[in-house]
CSV table of C-alpha atoms in Angstrom, one decimal:
chain,number,residue,atom,x,y,z
A,1,UNK,CA,-3.9,-37.6,-19.5
A,2,UNK,CA,-2.6,-39.1,-16.4
A,3,UNK,CA,-2.0,-37.9,-12.9
A,4,UNK,CA,1.4,-38.2,-11.4
A,5,UNK,CA,2.0,-37.9,-7.7
A,6,UNK,CA,5.4,-37.1,-6.3
A,7,UNK,CA,5.9,-37.5,-2.6
A,8,UNK,CA,8.9,-35.7,-1.0
A,9,UNK,CA,10.0,-36.4,2.5
A,10,UNK,CA,13.0,-35.4,4.6
A,11,UNK,CA,15.6,-38.2,4.7
A,12,UNK,CA,15.5,-40.3,7.9
A,13,UNK,CA,18.7,-38.8,9.3
A,14,UNK,CA,17.5,-35.2,8.8
A,15,UNK,CA,15.9,-33.5,11.7
A,16,UNK,CA,12.3,-32.4,11.0
A,17,UNK,CA,11.5,-29.3,13.2
A,18,UNK,CA,8.1,-28.9,11.7
A,19,UNK,CA,7.2,-32.5,12.6
A,20,UNK,CA,8.5,-32.1,16.1
A,21,UNK,CA,6.4,-28.9,16.5
A,22,UNK,CA,3.3,-30.9,15.5
A,23,UNK,CA,4.2,-33.6,18.1
A,24,UNK,CA,4.4,-30.9,20.7
A,25,UNK,CA,1.1,-29.4,19.7
A,26,UNK,CA,-0.6,-32.8,19.9
A,27,UNK,CA,0.6,-33.1,23.4
A,28,UNK,CA,-0.7,-29.7,24.3
A,29,UNK,CA,-4.1,-30.7,22.9
A,30,UNK,CA,-4.1,-33.7,25.1
A,31,UNK,CA,-3.6,-36.2,22.3
A,32,UNK,CA,-1.4,-39.1,23.4
A,33,UNK,CA,0.2,-42.0,21.6
A,34,UNK,CA,1.8,-40.1,18.7
A,35,UNK,CA,5.6,-40.3,19.2
A,36,UNK,CA,6.9,-38.9,15.9
A,37,UNK,CA,5.7,-36.9,12.9
A,38,UNK,CA,7.5,-36.3,9.6
A,39,UNK,CA,6.2,-33.6,7.4
A,40,UNK,CA,6.6,-33.7,3.7
A,41,UNK,CA,5.3,-32.4,0.4
A,42,UNK,CA,2.9,-33.9,-2.2
A,43,UNK,CA,2.9,-32.7,-5.8
A,44,UNK,CA,0.2,-33.6,-8.3
A,45,UNK,CA,1.1,-33.2,-12.0
A,46,UNK,CA,-1.3,-33.7,-14.9
A,47,UNK,CA,0.7,-35.1,-17.8
A,48,UNK,CA,-0.1,-36.5,-21.2
A,49,UNK,CA,1.0,-39.9,-22.4
A,50,UNK,CA,4.1,-38.6,-24.2
A,51,UNK,CA,5.8,-37.7,-20.9
A,52,UNK,CA,8.1,-40.6,-20.0
A,53,UNK,CA,8.8,-42.0,-16.5
A,54,UNK,CA,12.4,-41.0,-16.9
A,55,UNK,CA,11.4,-37.4,-17.5
A,56,UNK,CA,9.1,-37.4,-14.5
A,57,UNK,CA,12.0,-38.8,-12.3
A,58,UNK,CA,14.2,-36.0,-13.7
A,59,UNK,CA,11.6,-33.4,-12.8
A,60,UNK,CA,11.3,-34.7,-9.3
A,61,UNK,CA,15.0,-35.0,-8.7
A,62,UNK,CA,16.0,-31.6,-10.2
A,63,UNK,CA,13.1,-29.4,-9.3
A,64,UNK,CA,10.7,-30.8,-6.7
A,65,UNK,CA,13.1,-32.4,-4.2
A,66,UNK,CA,16.4,-31.3,-2.6
A,67,UNK,CA,18.1,-34.7,-2.9
A,68,UNK,CA,20.8,-33.7,-0.4
A,69,UNK,CA,18.2,-33.8,2.4
A,70,UNK,CA,15.0,-35.3,0.9
A,71,UNK,CA,13.9,-38.5,-0.6
A,72,UNK,CA,11.2,-38.7,-3.3
A,73,UNK,CA,8.9,-41.2,-5.0
A,74,UNK,CA,7.0,-40.8,-8.3
A,75,UNK,CA,3.8,-42.7,-9.0
A,76,UNK,CA,1.7,-42.5,-12.2
A,77,UNK,CA,-2.0,-42.9,-11.6
A,78,UNK,CA,-3.3,-43.8,-15.1
A,79,UNK,CA,-7.0,-43.0,-15.7
């Protein structure tokens, strides 16, 4: 078994209202020095050794990420 981590983030040119809300909240808490926040998603999948990297990329691209507005990366963490 291996753990696969898929990170999904908004593309750089896409506005991130959740990230901007966090920046505003940090300012209200008196925390300075943070000028930008981008909020994304992390998925952890437990897969057996028969699942190929190509299959994992396909899962990320078709199910986990909206590739019109999000980028993703897939990393296998072998035990």
